[in-house]
Amino acid sequence: MSELAFFIDYSRCIGCRACVQACEECDTHRGQSMIHLETIERRDTVQTAPQMCMHCEDPVCARVCPADAIKQTPEGVTQSSLKPRCIGCANCVMACPFGVPKYEAHIDQMMKCDYCFDRTSVGKKPMCATVCPSQALTFTTREEIERTRRGRPINEWRFGDEVVRTKVFVLVPPATTRVDVGLGALRAGKNGPHIRPVAKDDVAALLEDLP
Amino acid sequence: MAKLPTSVPLLIDRFGPHTHTVPPGGWTSAEVPDRTVKTHCCFCGQQCGIQLKVKDNKVVGFEPWQDFPFNLGKLCPKGVKRYLQGDHPDRLLTPLERVEGEGFRRTDWNTALDRTAEAIRRIQKEHGHDAFAVLTGASLTNEKAYLMGKFARVALRTANIDYNGRLCMVSAAAASKKILGYDRAANPWSDIRKSKCILVAGANIAECAPITTEYLWSAREAGAKIIVLDPRMTPIARTVDLYIPVRSGGDIGIFNGMLHVMIERGWIDRDFIAKHTTGFEEVERTVKKYTPEYASKIAGVPASMIVRAAEMWGPAESSFLLHSRGIEHHTKGVENCMAAINLVVATGRIGREGSGYAMITGQGNGQGAREQGQKCDQLPGHRDIENPEHREHMANVWGVLESSIPRKGLSALELFEAAHARKIRGMVLLSFNPMVSLPDQRFIREAIERLEFFAVIDFFLSETARFADIVFPGSLMEEDEGTTTSAEGRVIHHRQVVDPPGEARQDWKIICDLAARVGPKDKFAFSSPKEIFDELRQASRGGASDYYGITWEKIDEQNGVFWPCPELDHPGTPRLYEGGRFAHPDGKAHFQPVEWRPAAEEPDEEYPITLTSGRVVAHYLSGNQTRRIGALVKQTPQPYCEMHPRLAEKLSVTEGDFVRIESRRGSTTLRALIVKTIRPDHVFVPYHWPLERSVNNCTIRAIDPVSKIPEFKICAVRVAKSAAPEDDHVKLAPEAGGLR
């Protein structure tokens, strides 16, 4: 398991939701999908983004859990809350910088991706990365990724002043070394600067120099 | 009398579509499966390898099959959830006969078969052999496709057999055959990865063939440039090097315009053209007038885009053309494809690693189904039904007189026109759902209602089966055994995983039972699909699609065998046309000059907007299967009308409003989805739904004169903001065509 890592390449995502459907089929949480497929802003673009647990080196969800229900394995996998301990307070939901844990009211428990621990701990790939048809989700070695992909795999994020390192990598343009999440823009609220997709996704704009 | 025996809500109440979400044994079952069987997905032409888990004779889940070379374990959401069909409460478990006013009642096999045989005999006696038609699906195994062709021509002796591949691949097939000689993808998919420039024309690969995206992205990582032509910015178009938002029906403008620029700048391979092709002079003359400016008017895009495409494609070191329904579903579908293939042959970049051409098959066995003789104009082995030598070969295989084999019959849509005109009086239909998938639904319904007798074989009561006199409960792919031929031309083995439930039977047995009642019994005395395959091998021997050297054992050993495979010790042919040897008798490729012409119905003042239709990734074809799988219904519960914000503003429509789309043939009312990713002069609606939510209420019955494929991709409509619909079907569940 140590040689293999999880990589997300948003440029490859086709929004098909095979990952979401397959996650539901995992033996440890059958019927419950723990990966989300985010539609960025369908009006402007077809860009979609799978969001799984990033498995932070120092998981803030676990740190803020008052019931000590969220455990990290020696391999660095942050697991879903332990059923007997979880008190459904949703602290983890609010604390996670990636917005991953979900409080499931019908079972009064926080659930999230556990890196398909039942599969990865015995040498199999996580279900979502196995089926992902475009391989936007890939479980492989860093060497293989560097050999076959143009992007750079990084696992360092900056949220304001906070630097977070994750077990899961994302592929970014080669010049990028760290993802800076623009909290300033977000803090400014709806009247402040707002990140919009570039105009290239507007088909009408592409047709504008038509004779 | 093929009319609805009772109301649609009552039929839906009993037979669905209902959504089914929970696997056999429930979600929490952690039982170890009895066994895991390697087989293939039942949907789409990619035919991905998958392992199905079995417990107590039921498919209870899946495990990725990571060693199968095409998909290496990858699956789309349909593949992931396909296993939920087997234990579905809507499954047909007994033969049914219609009861006026009540719906259907259970009957026994002998009664159902006898009644059908009697109806066939009566209709053929009164109106001639051709008055009884056979319609089939392109999702059948090769064995079943072959058997259906034999059933029609040997047992029923009707010329009128056709299949729903007529809605899918026929334009691509005809074009490929005309220029290159074979109707098959020229290259295995592995060649896509090695290409330096890829042109994707009219193929929403992300939704329709998701596994192929990984091949594209691999090529891109290795430095390939990718060009996409589509009126909508599809998920693959978003990140490619050049996206050309061509207007639907304008593709020839792009292809001819590109070739014009390539000739002008010397980016064609004149040596290759001289040695390995014929007819280029006329193509050169034809494209002379397709300057980028002229071509841009046809294509509805800036001339600079056409020049840029030529600059990318022309001088490329290697190149690969992929196309599918976007350019094929037109009254000039064959010409569209030919204009595209001309671009490939003009550069000589075909028949080698990384350079070639492929059409993306949509239906499960879209490739194999059109090779085994269930097309109205073909005998097995891609043989021509009007060719005396080809007829003689089949007469010998079947042990019948050549003169007894019917001639060319009517194509799928023409069959319904003949039924409407009361020339076709009866029909047997297997795995085809025209009451969703054919254009101009009002006309199709009228045609079905005019049939004197209608029998359907299916495993769910499709929207079309509701009109049947007799319904035979058939089998799912995992309940039978046989082969299919994937989009690559790879013949693969679908293993039987479980038995059919209840009294349901394997389709081939139903056909053999019926044939025994109406035709020469000894010619349908098959005891297994493998026996049928062995006859198919003989039937195809010496034909274009030669399966003689393919055995089930070889398929298992090699993870599939590519045809042609003419001898038992032949390994198969993954890549066609190596060394510039084409499949015409002269060994050359035959260029075809193509002039652009308008669609059957272009937008005008009365109907000013272009309607185009297509698929979503969660659903398969008419949705008869996928609209019953809860997770897939949840993913895309109902159809919608995609429109650009500029059009929406003009129509005073805001997101989520209902809009009424109206053509000269019919209308549908759906919610608007306002997106910048579509041309402002087009609207798009996915087609998988029935009744009032069917985009095929609006589409046109016009067909391509050669391939007879309907023009699904373009017709003229007007669109207006509407109040919430109040039709009878609003209250149905979304999977049944309602709006809840």
PDB file of N, CA, C and O in Angstrom, chain A residues 202-211, chain B residues 231 244-247 299-302 305 646 678-681:
ATOM      1  N   ASP A 202     -17.926  29.582 -23.207  1.00  0.00           N
ATOM      2  CA  ASP A 202     -19.173  30.115 -23.741  1.00  0.00           C
ATOM      3  C   ASP A 202     -19.179  29.916 -25.256  1.00  0.00           C
ATOM      4  O   ASP A 202     -18.427  30.560 -25.987  1.00  0.00           O
ATOM      5  N   VAL A 203     -20.033  29.007 -25.711  1.00  0.00           N
ATOM      6  CA  VAL A 203     -20.029  28.671 -27.136  1.00  0.00           C
ATOM      7  C   VAL A 203     -20.372  29.888 -27.983  1.00  0.00           C
ATOM      8  O   VAL A 203     -19.792  30.107 -29.053  1.00  0.00           O
ATOM      9  N   ALA A 204     -21.295  30.727 -27.506  1.00  0.00           N
ATOM     10  CA  ALA A 204     -21.659  31.915 -28.288  1.00  0.00           C
ATOM     11  C   ALA A 204     -20.458  32.823 -28.491  1.00  0.00           C
ATOM     12  O   ALA A 204     -20.261  33.395 -29.573  1.00  0.00           O
ATOM     13  N   ALA A 205     -19.620  32.951 -27.455  1.00  0.00           N
ATOM     14  CA  ALA A 205     -18.428  33.809 -27.576  1.00  0.00           C
ATOM     15  C   ALA A 205     -17.478  33.242 -28.632  1.00  0.00           C
ATOM     16  O   ALA A 205     -16.831  34.009 -29.368  1.00  0.00           O
ATOM     17  N   LEU A 206     -17.412  31.935 -28.724  1.00  0.00           N
ATOM     18  CA  LEU A 206     -16.533  31.321 -29.726  1.00  0.00           C
ATOM     19  C   LEU A 206     -17.001  31.617 -31.146  1.00  0.00           C
ATOM     20  O   LEU A 206     -16.229  31.566 -32.092  1.00  0.00           O
ATOM     21  N   LEU A 207     -18.279  31.876 -31.287  1.00  0.00           N
ATOM     22  CA  LEU A 207     -18.839  32.074 -32.629  1.00  0.00           C
ATOM     23  C   LEU A 207     -18.867  33.542 -33.029  1.00  0.00           C
ATOM     24  O   LEU A 207     -19.308  33.882 -34.116  1.00  0.00           O
ATOM     25  N   GLU A 208     -18.369  34.418 -32.128  1.00  0.00           N
ATOM     26  CA  GLU A 208     -18.594  35.840 -32.338  1.00  0.00           C
ATOM     27  C   GLU A 208     -17.925  36.442 -33.548  1.00  0.00           C
ATOM     28  O   GLU A 208     -18.435  37.370 -34.141  1.00  0.00           O
ATOM     29  N   ASP A 209     -16.764  35.881 -33.967  1.00  0.00           N
ATOM     30  CA  ASP A 209     -16.144  36.493 -35.143  1.00  0.00           C
ATOM     31  C   ASP A 209     -16.620  35.852 -36.445  1.00  0.00           C
ATOM     32  O   ASP A 209     -15.948  35.854 -37.453  1.00  0.00           O
ATOM     33  N   LEU A 210     -17.824  35.306 -36.368  1.00  0.00           N
ATOM     34  CA  LEU A 210     -18.428  34.729 -37.577  1.00  0.00           C
ATOM     35  C   LEU A 210     -18.701  35.845 -38.590  1.00  0.00           C
ATOM     36  O   LEU A 210     -19.197  36.901 -38.213  1.00  0.00           O
ATOM     37  N   PRO A 211     -18.364  35.613 -39.867  1.00  0.00           N
ATOM     38  CA  PRO A 211     -18.583  36.687 -40.846  1.00  0.00           C
ATOM     39  C   PRO A 211     -20.076  36.961 -41.046  1.00  0.00           C
ATOM     40  O   PRO A 211     -20.893  36.094 -40.857  1.00  0.00           O
TER      41      PRO A 211
ATOM     42  N   PRO B 231     -21.961  20.656 -31.757  1.00  0.00           N
ATOM     43  CA  PRO B 231     -22.696  21.900 -31.454  1.00  0.00           C
ATOM     44  C   PRO B 231     -22.710  22.213 -29.965  1.00  0.00           C
ATOM     45  O   PRO B 231     -23.054  23.324 -29.564  1.00  0.00           O
ATOM     46  N   ILE B 244     -14.563  23.018 -32.124  1.00  0.00           N
ATOM     47  CA  ILE B 244     -15.292  23.712 -33.191  1.00  0.00           C
ATOM     48  C   ILE B 244     -16.790  23.498 -32.986  1.00  0.00           C
ATOM     49  O   ILE B 244     -17.291  22.389 -33.174  1.00  0.00           O
ATOM     50  N   PRO B 245     -17.515  24.552 -32.599  1.00  0.00           N
ATOM     51  CA  PRO B 245     -18.951  24.383 -32.328  1.00  0.00           C
ATOM     52  C   PRO B 245     -19.765  24.387 -33.619  1.00  0.00           C
ATOM     53  O   PRO B 245     -20.589  25.276 -33.873  1.00  0.00           O
ATOM     54  N   VAL B 246     -19.554  23.384 -34.433  1.00  0.00           N
ATOM     55  CA  VAL B 246     -20.198  23.294 -35.747  1.00  0.00           C
ATOM     56  C   VAL B 246     -21.713  23.236 -35.580  1.00  0.00           C
ATOM     57  O   VAL B 246     -22.222  22.667 -34.627  1.00  0.00           O
ATOM     58  N   ARG B 247     -22.422  23.849 -36.519  1.00  0.00           N
ATOM     59  CA  ARG B 247     -23.881  23.739 -36.441  1.00  0.00           C
ATOM     60  C   ARG B 247     -24.273  22.341 -36.917  1.00  0.00           C
ATOM     61  O   ARG B 247     -23.594  21.754 -37.771  1.00  0.00           O
ATOM     62  N   ALA B 299     -20.740  25.550 -42.169  1.00  0.00           N
ATOM     63  CA  ALA B 299     -20.503  24.969 -40.841  1.00  0.00           C
ATOM     64  C   ALA B 299     -21.002  25.864 -39.715  1.00  0.00           C
ATOM     65  O   ALA B 299     -21.174  25.397 -38.583  1.00  0.00           O
ATOM     66  N   GLY B 300     -21.206  27.148 -40.014  1.00  0.00           N
ATOM     67  CA  GLY B 300     -21.682  28.061 -38.974  1.00  0.00           C
ATOM     68  C   GLY B 300     -20.643  28.379 -37.920  1.00  0.00           C
ATOM     69  O   GLY B 300     -20.971  28.638 -36.765  1.00  0.00           O
ATOM     70  N   VAL B 301     -19.366  28.351 -38.321  1.00  0.00           N
ATOM     71  CA  VAL B 301     -18.280  28.695 -37.385  1.00  0.00           C
ATOM     72  C   VAL B 301     -17.295  29.615 -38.103  1.00  0.00           C
ATOM     73  O   VAL B 301     -17.281  29.659 -39.336  1.00  0.00           O
ATOM     74  N   PRO B 302     -16.485  30.329 -37.374  1.00  0.00           N
ATOM     75  CA  PRO B 302     -15.512  31.196 -38.033  1.00  0.00           C
ATOM     76  C   PRO B 302     -14.550  30.413 -38.937  1.00  0.00           C
ATOM     77  O   PRO B 302     -14.147  29.286 -38.598  1.00  0.00           O
ATOM     78  N   MET B 305     -11.332  28.841 -37.597  1.00  0.00           N
ATOM     79  CA  MET B 305     -11.343  27.534 -36.909  1.00  0.00           C
ATOM     80  C   MET B 305     -11.056  26.403 -37.900  1.00  0.00           C
ATOM     81  O   MET B 305     -10.394  25.427 -37.551  1.00  0.00           O
ATOM     82  N   ARG B 646     -28.426  33.268 -24.221  1.00  0.00           N
ATOM     83  CA  ARG B 646     -28.907  34.292 -25.183  1.00  0.00           C
ATOM     84  C   ARG B 646     -30.257  33.896 -25.762  1.00  0.00           C
ATOM     85  O   ARG B 646     -31.127  34.739 -25.964  1.00  0.00           O
ATOM     86  N   ILE B 678     -23.745  25.413 -25.277  1.00  0.00           N
ATOM     87  CA  ILE B 678     -24.444  24.975 -26.491  1.00  0.00           C
ATOM     88  C   ILE B 678     -24.556  26.182 -27.419  1.00  0.00           C
ATOM     89  O   ILE B 678     -24.600  27.333 -26.960  1.00  0.00           O
ATOM     90  N   ARG B 679     -24.577  25.929 -28.715  1.00  0.00           N
ATOM     91  CA  ARG B 679     -24.771  27.011 -29.677  1.00  0.00           C
ATOM     92  C   ARG B 679     -26.093  27.727 -29.382  1.00  0.00           C
ATOM     93  O   ARG B 679     -27.096  27.087 -29.060  1.00  0.00           O
ATOM     94  N   PRO B 680     -26.115  29.047 -29.534  1.00  0.00           N
ATOM     95  CA  PRO B 680     -27.344  29.768 -29.203  1.00  0.00           C
ATOM     96  C   PRO B 680     -28.484  29.543 -30.192  1.00  0.00           C
ATOM     97  O   PRO B 680     -29.621  29.901 -29.913  1.00  0.00           O
ATOM     98  N   ASP B 681     -28.188  28.905 -31.343  1.00  0.00           N
ATOM     99  CA  ASP B 681     -29.263  28.646 -32.306  1.00  0.00           C
ATOM    100  C   ASP B 681     -29.774  27.207 -32.219  1.00  0.00           C
ATOM    101  O   ASP B 681     -30.561  26.773 -33.046  1.00  0.00           O
TER     102      ASP B 681
END
